[in-house]
Amino acid sequence: MSASSQDADNRIRQAIDRENPSTVVAFEGVAGKAVFAIAVAFSLFQIWTAAFNPLSSMVVRSVHVGFLLLMTFTLFGFRSHGDRRSVPWYDWLLGLGAFALGLYHYVFEVDLIQRAGDPNTTDLIVGAITIALVFEGARRIMGWALPIICGVFIPYALFGRHLPFGLAHRGYDIDQVIDNLYLSTEGIYGTPTFVSATFIFLFILFGAFLERAGMIKLFNDVSLGLVGHAKGGPAKVAVISSGFMGTINGSGVANVLTTGQFTIPLMMRFGYRPAFAGAVEATASMGGQLMPPVMGAAAFIMAETIGVPFSDIAIAAAIPAILYFGSAFWMVHLEAGKRNLVGLPKDQCPSVSRALIEGWYLILPLAALVYLLFSGFTPLFAGVIGIASTIALILGTKIVSSIGPMALRVAFWVVLGLVAAALWRMGWRTEHLAFAIVGLLIIPCLIIKGGRETLAMLVNSLADGAKNAVGVGVACALVGVLIGILTLTGLASSFAGTIVQLAGGNLLVALILTMLACILLGTGLPTTANYIVTAAIAAPALLQMGVPLIVSHMFVFYFGIMADLTPPVALAALAASSICRAGHMEVGWIATRIAMAGYVVPFMAVYSPALMLQTTDPLAVVYVLFKALIAIGLWGAATIGFFWTPLKVVERVFAAAAAFLFVLALPVTDEAGFVMTAAFLLWQRHRLRRLGRSSAPA
């Protein structure tokens, strides 16, 4: 293997490891069993604290970070290259030491509260070591970029009184910095870690259970049945199945590796170029972080940061997410028309109704989750009930399959419902009741045929969920350092003022600067960390310039995600290239074109907040949605070079200019855009008639 090929493989592996280590890291022997047991214990701890709330929030955050570091040092080696087949003794020492330090807030909780603001020497030493371990853990998972970005803020806090150019502040001693970063809820145990220890972990675990239970197969079968036989069907299947996956899994790279294993080879088999096939999957998979109800981890942090219910974030994201996937669907439709690509034979497509009949029970937990989120319940409660209902349905379905007559199967579910109702009438909390039902269902599964295999699958899901939460969790802890220093020194407000000054009060310039900052940070940061950093620095500037609160944060959120599609890094494209065997950069540039809506919709939402439902006027929503659909249609034609007929360069430029007018939302730009759109459609209709006449037999 050449050095360049090996380097590419290492980069792909590191990109996958960052968000989805369970697909790569698997030890054998005693080390493998130990790491597996730790992962299961981590998930059980998170479920226990979420359902029964036995510990204070600070203790939960501290133990959560302890578990994260223990798993990081066992899963990831000191060097990123090379195969890791066992855990060296020094990594066990670091991991177990980090976990022990994570218990410090639990053991000395009362003492720490009593001496709040006046830490002793032991507190400072433990805090310094824990902060250093968080930096090292993040370096092992994500490389040097995020640790360096966060690390420079510590000397800034210490030596700020000596800095020039308006960056100076009064300066802080080392004990004040450690107190802020370790002993308060502003540093490594700040809001990002709180969200990681509650909402994010539970929703990752929820997705892990559904994936193990067969949700991926259900999504693929339904997608194939719906559009597999249509023009360019395989690529449309990729878009729809990835959109479905986004409802349960907010990790773009993980989505590429799950749905992409099926959809990319299918697209290539039916005529799509390898690079285009990989780009379609990368684009659709990254959109999973935009798709309610689960979305990406950053969406939960956004809700907590700006102090709104998560349902408000999901509602604001709904139309942009539909436009994103609609745009990708439209792009692959045009590509199929341009290259005359057909779909699968109808008899090779599975039946949608049969797929739903076989997997109906998998949809119920997702439906319950959506109902709870949009009925005013907290994401924590919704996540707990979602997990419990998923486990109960998996176990119950297995038990029912061993019961013969249909009447007895129905009776089983009726009796189970009556037991739950009786416990509820006795005053049991819903979370306790749900896991009591799970406990009852485990007992017969230990006896019936195939029951132990089902229980083993659930235990494996616990381990997968814990492993998949490591990258996001460690990033949240480390970014807490940056947030803590920004809060301590007041630098965030200075940054916002600087951005406003650089933009000269021009909103479009400020938006472009923010977009570039998100994409540049995305070259080294995962999407969650990218959002947290830019939300702390750039979003306040947009707010100062009159952009609504949710829209300003959604703008940053969108471009933090689009950074994973944008070269030169393009992590989603990197993962897709490992399947389609095309060049990483080629896949990335094609994905950038396919995902054009992801770059355009945030700008449209800033100028027309109705696109994110930030209005009470339904007509305004309908109008801006209509504009967005036309703009996406024109962008697609300009990007692919095909509409009803192939487009020449001048026609593509004309279509792109018309689409751009709809984005600006300035006086007369909409009117000009409609006129240009009408002219484009008339010209395409004229060309189509001419082509029809020229191809007719003489």
XYZ file of C-alpha atoms in Angstrom:
698
model
C 0.000 0.000 0.000
C 1.367 3.452 -0.967
C 2.019 6.128 1.649
C -0.710 8.401 0.214
C -3.262 5.571 0.201
C -2.379 4.649 3.778
C -2.679 8.304 4.823
C -6.125 8.509 3.199
C -7.224 5.352 5.017
C -6.007 6.820 8.315
C -7.989 10.023 7.702
C -11.114 8.037 6.871
C -10.643 5.944 9.991
C -10.174 9.019 12.181
C -13.257 10.685 10.671
C -15.309 7.572 11.381
C -13.844 7.166 14.862
C -14.755 10.717 15.771
C -18.495 10.098 15.592
C -18.946 6.360 15.365
C -16.144 4.367 17.038
C -18.342 1.294 17.487
C -17.986 0.550 13.760
C -14.196 0.480 13.906
C -12.874 -0.174 17.403
C -13.449 -3.744 18.570
C -10.959 -5.441 20.878
C -10.753 -9.146 21.538
C -10.050 -11.044 24.732
C -10.101 -9.540 28.208
C -9.616 -5.960 26.972
C -12.580 -6.265 24.622
C -14.834 -7.642 27.359
C -13.720 -4.924 29.778
C -14.348 -2.087 27.313
C -17.721 -3.627 26.410
C -18.680 -3.830 30.092
C -17.645 -0.209 30.666
C -19.763 0.928 27.706
C -22.796 -0.987 28.995
C -22.274 0.407 32.511
C -22.037 3.922 31.054
C -25.391 3.545 29.275
C -27.059 2.034 32.339
C -25.757 4.906 34.475
C -27.220 7.461 32.054
C -30.593 5.693 31.931
C -30.651 5.367 35.729
C -29.896 9.044 36.361
C -32.355 10.194 33.679
C -35.221 7.967 34.878
C -34.768 8.156 38.642
C -32.858 11.452 39.123
C -30.900 10.223 42.173
C -27.930 12.610 41.870
C -27.417 16.341 41.617
C -26.804 17.825 38.178
C -23.158 18.657 38.935
C -22.421 15.091 40.028
C -24.094 13.654 36.918
C -21.978 15.914 34.701
C -18.778 15.019 36.544
C -19.360 11.250 36.404
C -20.459 11.581 32.773
C -17.139 13.198 31.864
C -15.326 10.534 33.908
C -16.996 7.782 31.869
C -16.253 9.650 28.618
C -12.552 9.899 29.440
C -12.369 6.269 30.571
C -13.828 5.154 27.246
C -11.679 7.595 25.280
C -8.402 6.344 26.734
C -9.407 2.714 26.193
C -10.770 3.159 22.663
C -8.215 5.614 21.256
C -4.454 5.340 21.391
C -1.827 8.018 21.965
C -1.104 8.011 18.226
C -3.911 8.140 15.684
C -2.299 5.830 13.130
C -1.935 2.072 13.303
C -4.317 -0.654 14.405
C -5.256 -0.746 18.074
C -5.821 -4.358 19.074
C -5.503 -4.013 22.853
C -5.355 -1.387 25.588
C -1.863 -0.618 26.968
C -1.422 -0.465 30.731
C -0.768 3.293 30.710
C -4.075 3.955 28.911
C -5.876 1.875 31.528
C -4.098 3.978 34.164
C -5.155 7.240 32.496
C -8.707 6.052 31.914
C -9.299 4.689 35.401
C -7.597 7.741 36.917
C -9.864 10.049 34.916
C -12.915 8.085 36.024
C -11.787 8.274 39.664
C -11.389 12.052 39.333
C -14.903 12.123 37.853
C -16.154 10.842 41.210
C -14.524 13.762 43.075
C -17.669 15.906 42.896
C -19.719 12.973 44.183
C -17.468 12.093 47.122
C -16.831 15.684 48.237
C -20.073 17.278 47.070
C -21.010 18.828 50.433
C -17.464 20.107 51.075
C -17.255 21.686 47.606
C -20.566 23.489 48.140
C -19.412 24.804 51.532
C -16.156 26.193 50.161
C -17.587 27.434 46.843
C -15.441 30.279 45.527
C -12.559 29.392 47.854
C -11.036 26.126 46.545
C -8.275 24.415 48.510
C -5.042 23.047 47.071
C -6.479 19.569 46.460
C -9.411 21.020 44.527
C -7.024 22.970 42.308
C -4.728 20.001 41.670
C -7.635 17.668 40.841
C -9.161 20.354 38.624
C -5.917 20.990 36.727
C -5.385 17.269 36.086
C -8.993 16.751 34.957
C -8.815 19.698 32.542
C -5.539 18.355 31.113
C -7.096 14.904 30.646
C -10.044 16.434 28.784
C -7.599 18.144 26.415
C -5.696 14.899 25.846
C -8.895 12.907 25.309
C -10.114 15.397 22.702
C -6.730 15.333 20.949
C -6.878 11.564 20.633
C -10.339 11.642 19.062
C -10.267 14.819 16.976
C -6.632 15.734 16.495
C -4.969 18.987 17.472
C -7.354 21.617 16.050
C -9.989 21.824 18.803
C -7.530 21.497 21.740
C -5.403 24.307 20.293
C -8.408 26.593 19.671
C -9.658 26.068 23.223
C -6.186 25.995 24.769
C -5.187 29.489 23.657
C -7.977 30.945 25.773
C -6.359 29.781 29.040
C -3.232 31.976 28.674
C -5.557 34.718 27.447
C -7.387 34.560 30.789
C -4.101 34.497 32.745
C -2.231 37.279 30.922
C -5.089 39.383 29.556
C -3.982 42.513 31.398
C -0.863 42.698 29.180
C -2.596 42.367 25.801
C -2.953 45.194 23.248
C -5.566 46.069 20.570
C -8.592 46.179 22.831
C -8.175 42.553 23.927
C -6.996 43.463 27.419
C -8.965 42.629 30.549
C -8.129 42.705 34.242
C -6.510 39.245 34.212
C -7.161 36.245 36.449
C -4.996 34.063 38.654
C -4.589 30.358 37.944
C -6.784 29.395 40.897
C -9.609 31.589 39.568
C -9.322 30.010 36.120
C -9.382 26.450 37.502
C -12.257 27.343 39.817
C -14.218 28.652 36.830
C -13.398 25.735 34.520
C -13.685 22.835 36.978
C -15.706 23.806 40.038
C -18.473 25.819 38.370
C -21.073 25.145 35.707
C -19.332 27.502 33.280
C -16.355 25.331 32.231
C -15.978 21.657 31.369
C -19.212 20.967 33.274
C -21.087 23.763 31.544
C -24.210 23.759 29.390
C -22.735 21.624 26.558
C -21.764 18.875 29.044
C -25.149 19.119 30.757
C -26.879 18.578 27.406
C -24.479 15.753 26.520
C -25.146 14.022 29.864
C -28.899 14.181 29.386
C -30.567 14.761 26.022
C -27.775 13.891 23.585
C -26.784 10.603 25.191
C -30.381 9.390 25.460
C -31.217 10.196 21.843
C -28.028 8.509 20.589
C -28.980 5.467 22.657
C -32.533 5.604 21.299
C -31.170 5.483 17.747
C -28.807 2.615 18.630
C -31.717 0.479 19.876
C -33.796 1.129 16.762
C -30.861 0.449 14.417
C -30.109 -2.884 16.089
C -33.815 -3.786 15.979
C -33.952 -3.433 12.177
C -35.015 0.165 11.558
C -32.419 0.584 8.774
C -33.927 -2.332 6.832
C -37.413 -0.885 7.316
C -36.303 2.532 6.021
C -34.551 0.995 3.005
C -37.502 -1.263 2.130
C -40.015 1.581 2.379
C -37.792 3.883 0.293
C -37.265 1.207 -2.358
C -40.971 0.505 -2.511
C -41.852 4.193 -2.852
C -39.353 5.417 -5.460
C -37.042 2.528 -6.391
C -38.826 1.981 -9.713
C -38.905 5.690 -10.671
C -36.452 7.474 -12.969
C -33.095 7.484 -11.168
C -34.727 5.414 -8.438
C -31.596 4.198 -6.592
C -30.411 7.764 -5.890
C -33.886 8.801 -4.761
C -33.871 5.810 -2.427
C -30.611 7.140 -0.939
C -32.150 10.566 -0.320
C -35.357 9.249 1.256
C -33.747 6.517 3.381
C -31.129 8.957 4.676
C -33.903 11.423 5.504
C -35.659 8.669 7.445
C -32.400 7.793 9.211
C -32.070 11.420 10.224
C -35.214 11.072 12.320
C -33.393 8.686 14.691
C -29.680 9.368 14.147
C -28.117 12.815 14.175
C -24.644 11.736 13.020
C -23.854 12.416 9.371
C -20.789 10.172 9.153
C -22.658 7.330 10.892
C -25.538 7.691 8.416
C -23.129 7.434 5.474
C -21.708 4.232 6.913
C -25.122 2.645 7.519
C -27.381 3.564 4.593
C -24.423 4.151 2.268
C -23.320 0.522 2.394
C -26.589 -0.309 0.621
C -27.401 2.767 -1.471
C -24.009 3.689 -2.984
C -23.391 0.290 -4.677
C -27.041 0.295 -5.824
C -26.647 3.718 -7.472
C -23.426 2.669 -9.170
C -25.043 -0.523 -10.478
C -27.764 1.513 -12.205
C -25.467 3.952 -13.982
C -24.581 6.747 -11.566
C -20.936 7.765 -11.543
C -19.111 6.550 -8.381
C -18.281 10.098 -7.277
C -21.865 11.270 -7.833
C -23.243 8.252 -5.962
C -20.957 8.965 -3.003
C -21.861 12.663 -3.092
C -25.609 11.943 -3.049
C -25.228 9.727 0.015
C -22.930 12.213 1.786
C -25.362 15.073 1.106
C -28.435 13.150 2.230
C -26.707 11.739 5.321
C -25.492 15.135 6.524
C -29.074 16.344 6.204
C -29.948 13.923 8.986
C -28.676 16.501 11.472
C -31.254 18.963 10.114
C -34.218 16.580 10.187
C -36.554 16.721 13.201
C -37.327 15.221 15.634
C -33.833 14.051 16.700
C -31.560 16.344 14.609
C -27.904 16.763 15.537
C -26.462 17.079 19.015
C -25.956 20.812 18.498
C -29.727 21.329 18.235
C -30.181 20.249 21.869
C -27.346 22.544 22.935
C -28.973 25.369 20.976
C -32.275 24.910 22.802
C -30.539 24.989 26.179
C -28.288 27.926 25.239
C -31.010 30.268 24.026
C -33.566 29.044 26.558
C -36.371 27.808 24.309
C -38.132 24.411 24.232
C -36.530 21.896 21.885
C -39.863 21.659 20.054
C -39.398 25.300 18.960
C -36.036 24.380 17.418
C -37.562 21.358 15.675
C -40.444 23.451 14.314
C -38.041 26.119 13.024
C -35.971 23.414 11.322
C -38.900 21.606 9.682
C -39.310 23.590 6.435
C -35.541 24.070 5.842
C -35.022 20.315 6.349
C -37.755 19.473 3.845
C -36.242 21.951 1.380
C -32.789 20.422 1.877
C -33.947 16.899 1.080
C -36.285 18.158 -1.631
C -33.317 19.874 -3.251
C -31.204 16.701 -3.136
C -34.140 14.712 -4.566
C -34.539 17.268 -7.371
C -30.809 17.172 -8.170
C -30.730 13.392 -8.579
C -33.929 13.544 -10.654
C -32.280 16.027 -13.037
C -29.085 13.960 -13.174
C -31.170 10.891 -14.063
C -32.944 12.841 -16.803
C -29.675 14.194 -18.169
C -28.087 10.715 -18.344
C -31.330 8.811 -19.047
C -30.951 6.625 -15.947
C -33.773 4.228 -15.144
C -34.995 2.762 -11.872
C -35.191 -0.769 -10.596
C -37.649 -3.204 -12.165
C -40.945 -3.018 -10.306
C -40.778 -6.692 -9.347
C -37.422 -6.129 -7.611
C -38.819 -3.428 -5.321
C -40.190 -4.570 -1.964
C -43.791 -3.923 -1.008
C -44.228 -0.845 1.184
C -47.297 -2.292 2.883
C -45.549 -5.583 3.648
C -42.507 -3.762 5.057
C -44.753 -1.674 7.319
C -46.747 -4.735 8.449
C -43.534 -6.544 9.401
C -41.891 -3.573 11.125
C -44.840 -1.538 12.370
C -43.788 -1.815 15.999
C -40.499 0.008 15.265
C -42.430 3.118 14.218
C -44.355 3.373 17.495
C -41.438 4.573 19.701
C -40.561 7.216 17.114
C -44.190 8.347 16.979
C -44.304 8.476 20.785
C -41.078 10.513 20.835
C -42.465 13.047 18.361
C -45.728 13.318 20.299
C -43.950 13.910 23.615
C -41.531 16.488 22.178
C -44.312 18.504 20.587
C -46.670 18.204 23.572
C -44.485 20.239 25.899
C -42.590 17.419 27.623
C -38.852 17.839 28.124
C -36.411 16.065 25.770
C -35.113 14.208 28.840
C -38.539 12.727 29.592
C -39.207 12.029 25.913
C -35.842 10.271 25.555
C -36.417 8.079 28.615
C -39.899 7.059 27.483
C -38.656 6.547 23.916
C -35.929 4.154 25.074
C -38.213 2.278 27.477
C -40.969 1.885 24.873
C -38.463 0.682 22.260
C -37.070 -1.983 24.606
C -40.572 -3.005 25.705
C -41.790 -3.369 22.126
C -38.728 -5.379 21.066
C -39.071 -7.736 24.036
C -42.850 -7.922 23.778
C -42.738 -8.709 20.061
C -40.279 -11.521 20.713
C -42.511 -12.988 23.431
C -45.618 -12.687 21.228
C -43.858 -14.513 18.381
C -43.656 -17.593 20.611
C -47.394 -17.488 21.350
C -49.527 -19.432 18.903
C -53.127 -18.214 18.441
C -53.763 -14.584 17.490
C -56.274 -14.250 20.330
C -53.584 -15.031 22.896
C -51.222 -12.509 21.277
C -53.836 -9.783 21.543
C -54.556 -10.838 25.120
C -50.858 -10.493 25.980
C -50.761 -6.828 24.909
C -54.092 -6.128 26.656
C -52.845 -7.631 29.927
C -49.575 -5.686 29.632
C -51.553 -2.472 29.146
C -53.750 -3.256 32.165
C -50.665 -3.854 34.334
C -49.226 -0.506 33.236
C -52.545 1.235 33.950
C -52.736 -0.353 37.402
C -49.227 0.804 38.286
C -50.040 4.311 37.059
C -53.206 4.443 39.195
C -51.078 3.401 42.187
C -49.121 6.652 41.755
C -46.009 5.385 39.997
C -44.067 7.942 37.985
C -44.242 7.289 34.249
C -40.471 6.677 33.944
C -40.502 4.167 36.811
C -43.572 2.453 35.416
C -41.979 2.132 31.964
C -38.852 0.410 33.264
C -40.902 -1.798 35.581
C -42.664 -3.108 32.469
C -39.267 -3.667 30.840
C -38.165 -5.649 33.894
C -41.276 -7.826 33.701
C -40.660 -8.557 30.003
C -37.042 -9.553 30.562
C -38.064 -12.542 32.730
C -39.903 -14.590 30.025
C -37.199 -13.689 27.478
C -34.719 -15.611 29.643
C -36.803 -18.751 29.062
C -38.353 -18.653 25.568
C -36.516 -19.750 22.441
C -34.500 -16.896 20.961
C -35.167 -14.694 23.976
C -31.572 -14.640 25.171
C -30.423 -13.601 21.685
C -32.852 -10.668 21.844
C -31.511 -9.675 25.271
C -27.950 -9.897 23.891
C -28.966 -7.585 21.038
C -30.267 -5.048 23.555
C -27.044 -5.228 25.578
C -25.047 -4.686 22.372
C -27.221 -1.634 21.692
C -26.279 -0.246 25.118
C -22.594 -0.627 24.236
C -23.035 0.915 20.764
C -24.874 3.926 22.165
C -22.167 4.616 24.741
C -19.368 4.341 22.161
C -21.184 6.604 19.699
C -21.633 9.266 22.395
C -17.916 9.538 23.179
C -16.851 11.927 20.399
C -19.703 14.382 20.937
C -19.393 14.233 24.732
C -15.660 14.928 24.858
C -16.060 17.788 22.380
C -18.774 19.291 24.601
C -16.541 19.074 27.671
C -13.564 20.680 25.936
C -15.543 23.483 24.314
C -16.734 24.291 27.822
C -13.206 25.649 28.402
C -13.693 28.185 25.621
C -17.191 29.121 26.796
C -15.977 29.461 30.392
C -13.164 31.835 29.451
C -15.416 33.885 27.150
C -17.870 34.271 30.031
C -15.154 35.035 32.593
C -13.425 37.708 30.507
C -16.395 39.145 28.596
C -14.607 38.500 25.309
C -17.781 37.234 23.557
C -19.344 40.707 23.505
C -16.095 42.157 22.141
C -16.095 39.598 19.317
C -19.678 40.455 18.430
C -18.829 44.148 18.252
C -15.787 43.410 16.083
C -17.859 41.421 13.586
C -20.398 44.241 13.352
C -17.559 46.730 12.747
C -15.899 44.518 10.096
C -19.230 44.191 8.315
C -19.679 47.953 8.396
C -23.252 47.442 9.546
C -24.030 45.470 6.359
C -26.024 42.344 7.236
C -25.070 40.426 4.073
C -21.357 40.970 4.784
C -21.835 39.826 8.391
C -23.632 36.695 7.175
C -20.862 35.885 4.720
C -18.191 36.413 7.418
C -20.118 34.122 9.778
C -20.526 31.483 7.054
C -16.792 31.550 6.287
C -15.947 31.291 10.001
C -18.194 28.216 10.353
C -16.701 26.508 7.305
C -13.110 27.323 8.321
C -13.681 26.035 11.849
C -15.250 22.959 10.301
C -11.889 22.004 8.809
C -10.804 20.868 12.268
C -13.878 20.696 14.501
C -16.856 18.335 14.640
C -20.208 19.963 13.964
C -21.208 20.179 17.634
C -18.019 21.985 18.665
C -18.246 24.178 15.571
C -21.741 25.305 16.528
C -20.823 25.995 20.162
C -17.811 28.128 19.202
C -19.524 30.152 16.474
C -22.738 30.498 18.486
C -20.715 32.079 21.289
C -18.819 34.413 18.969
C -20.799 35.135 15.796
C -24.484 34.559 16.636
C -24.597 37.534 19.083
C -23.371 39.791 16.265
C -26.236 38.676 14.002
C -28.624 39.254 16.891
C -27.292 42.793 17.285
C -28.027 43.397 13.592
C -31.693 42.487 13.992
C -31.733 38.791 13.070
C -34.245 36.879 15.252
C -32.696 34.775 18.023
C -33.571 31.303 16.695
C -32.756 32.294 13.104
C -29.305 33.625 14.049
C -28.443 30.389 15.856
C -29.948 28.222 13.102
C -27.782 30.071 10.573
C -24.666 29.104 12.540
C -26.007 25.573 13.079
C -26.599 25.051 9.352
C -23.140 26.118 8.254
C -21.505 24.115 11.021
C -23.113 21.076 9.389
C -22.339 22.178 5.831
C -18.657 22.373 6.804
C -18.629 18.563 6.871
C -19.592 18.594 3.183
C -17.341 21.436 2.091
C -13.793 20.663 0.863
C -10.983 20.449 1.750
C -11.988 18.338 4.789
C -15.571 17.245 3.954
C -15.745 14.393 6.476
C -19.021 12.997 5.133
C -17.540 12.904 1.626
C -14.456 11.232 3.077
C -16.603 8.462 4.576
C -18.561 8.088 1.324
C -15.349 7.890 -0.729
C -14.328 4.817 1.249
C -17.429 3.040 -0.113
C -17.661 4.372 -3.679
C -13.850 4.264 -4.190
C -13.785 7.690 -5.814
C -11.579 10.651 -4.943
C -12.459 12.325 -1.658
C -12.196 15.847 -3.098
C -14.224 14.958 -6.192
C -17.008 13.567 -3.993
C -16.819 16.683 -1.795
C -17.182 19.184 -4.654
C -20.109 17.298 -6.198
C -21.768 17.058 -2.765
C -21.362 20.820 -2.354
C -23.321 21.366 -5.577
C -26.027 18.837 -4.696
C -26.434 20.419 -1.244
C -26.824 23.922 -2.645
C -30.050 24.373 -0.667
C -28.035 23.997 2.533
C -26.009 27.055 1.546
C -28.932 29.110 0.238
C -31.807 28.424 2.659
C -30.073 29.952 5.741
C -29.617 33.252 3.876
C -33.245 33.198 2.749
C -34.361 32.521 6.340
C -32.437 35.545 7.653
C -34.126 37.871 5.169
C -37.482 36.050 5.432
C -37.788 34.512 8.943
C -41.164 33.075 7.933
C -39.166 30.257 6.299
C -38.412 29.088 9.855
C -42.004 29.740 10.944
C -40.991 32.824 12.932
C -44.249 34.565 12.090
C -47.950 34.274 12.830
C -48.930 35.056 9.216
C -49.573 31.796 7.292
C -49.617 33.649 3.964
C -46.060 34.868 4.588
C -44.981 31.254 5.180
C -46.678 30.056 1.993
C -45.129 32.876 -0.049
C -41.566 32.392 1.163
C -41.896 28.604 0.767
C -43.085 29.105 -2.806
C -40.092 31.370 -3.482
C -37.700 28.869 -1.951
C -39.060 26.018 -4.072
C -38.638 28.058 -7.257
C -35.104 29.072 -6.240
C -34.158 25.460 -5.519
C -35.617 24.371 -8.856
C -33.487 26.956 -10.659
C -30.360 26.164 -8.616
C -30.781 22.503 -9.519
C -31.069 23.230 -13.213
C -28.020 25.507 -13.116
C -25.981 22.984 -11.137
C -26.796 19.839 -13.148
C -27.061 21.575 -16.534
C -30.450 20.076 -17.354
C -34.109 20.986 -16.955
C -36.525 19.797 -19.637
C -33.597 19.905 -22.045
C -29.805 20.163 -21.620
C -28.688 23.690 -20.673
C -25.946 25.718 -22.274
C -23.588 27.797 -20.145
C -25.558 31.020 -20.733
C -28.801 29.308 -19.722
C -27.227 27.943 -16.541
C -25.947 31.412 -15.591
C -29.385 32.901 -16.289
C -31.095 30.277 -14.060
C -28.580 30.845 -11.255
C -29.068 34.628 -11.432
C -32.847 34.228 -11.206
C -32.474 31.969 -8.166
C -30.099 34.458 -6.509
C -32.694 37.232 -6.833
C -35.118 35.231 -4.681
C -32.466 34.985 -1.944
C -31.803 38.730 -1.710
C -35.395 39.680 -0.780
C -34.770 43.349 -1.666
C -37.278 45.698 -3.336
C -38.228 44.432 -6.842
C -35.825 41.442 -6.639
C -38.721 39.003 -6.164
C -40.585 40.527 -9.106
C -37.463 40.339 -11.286
C -36.918 36.748 -10.175
C -40.471 35.746 -11.171
C -40.080 37.403 -14.576
C -36.753 35.652 -15.212
C -38.230 32.328 -14.070
C -41.145 32.694 -16.476
C -38.738 33.544 -19.304
C -36.591 30.503 -18.447
C -39.585 28.146 -18.425
C -40.923 29.521 -21.737
C -37.498 29.155 -23.336
C -37.157 25.569 -22.061
C -40.634 24.735 -23.375
C -39.702 26.214 -26.757
C -36.486 24.174 -26.900
C -38.326 21.011 -25.874
C -40.801 21.475 -28.764
C -37.958 22.081 -31.210
C -36.160 18.945 -30.018
C -39.417 16.995 -30.336
C -39.918 18.167 -33.931
C -36.304 17.524 -34.921
C -36.436 13.973 -33.526
C -39.787 13.163 -35.181
C -39.593 10.829 -38.227
C -39.714 12.533 -41.605
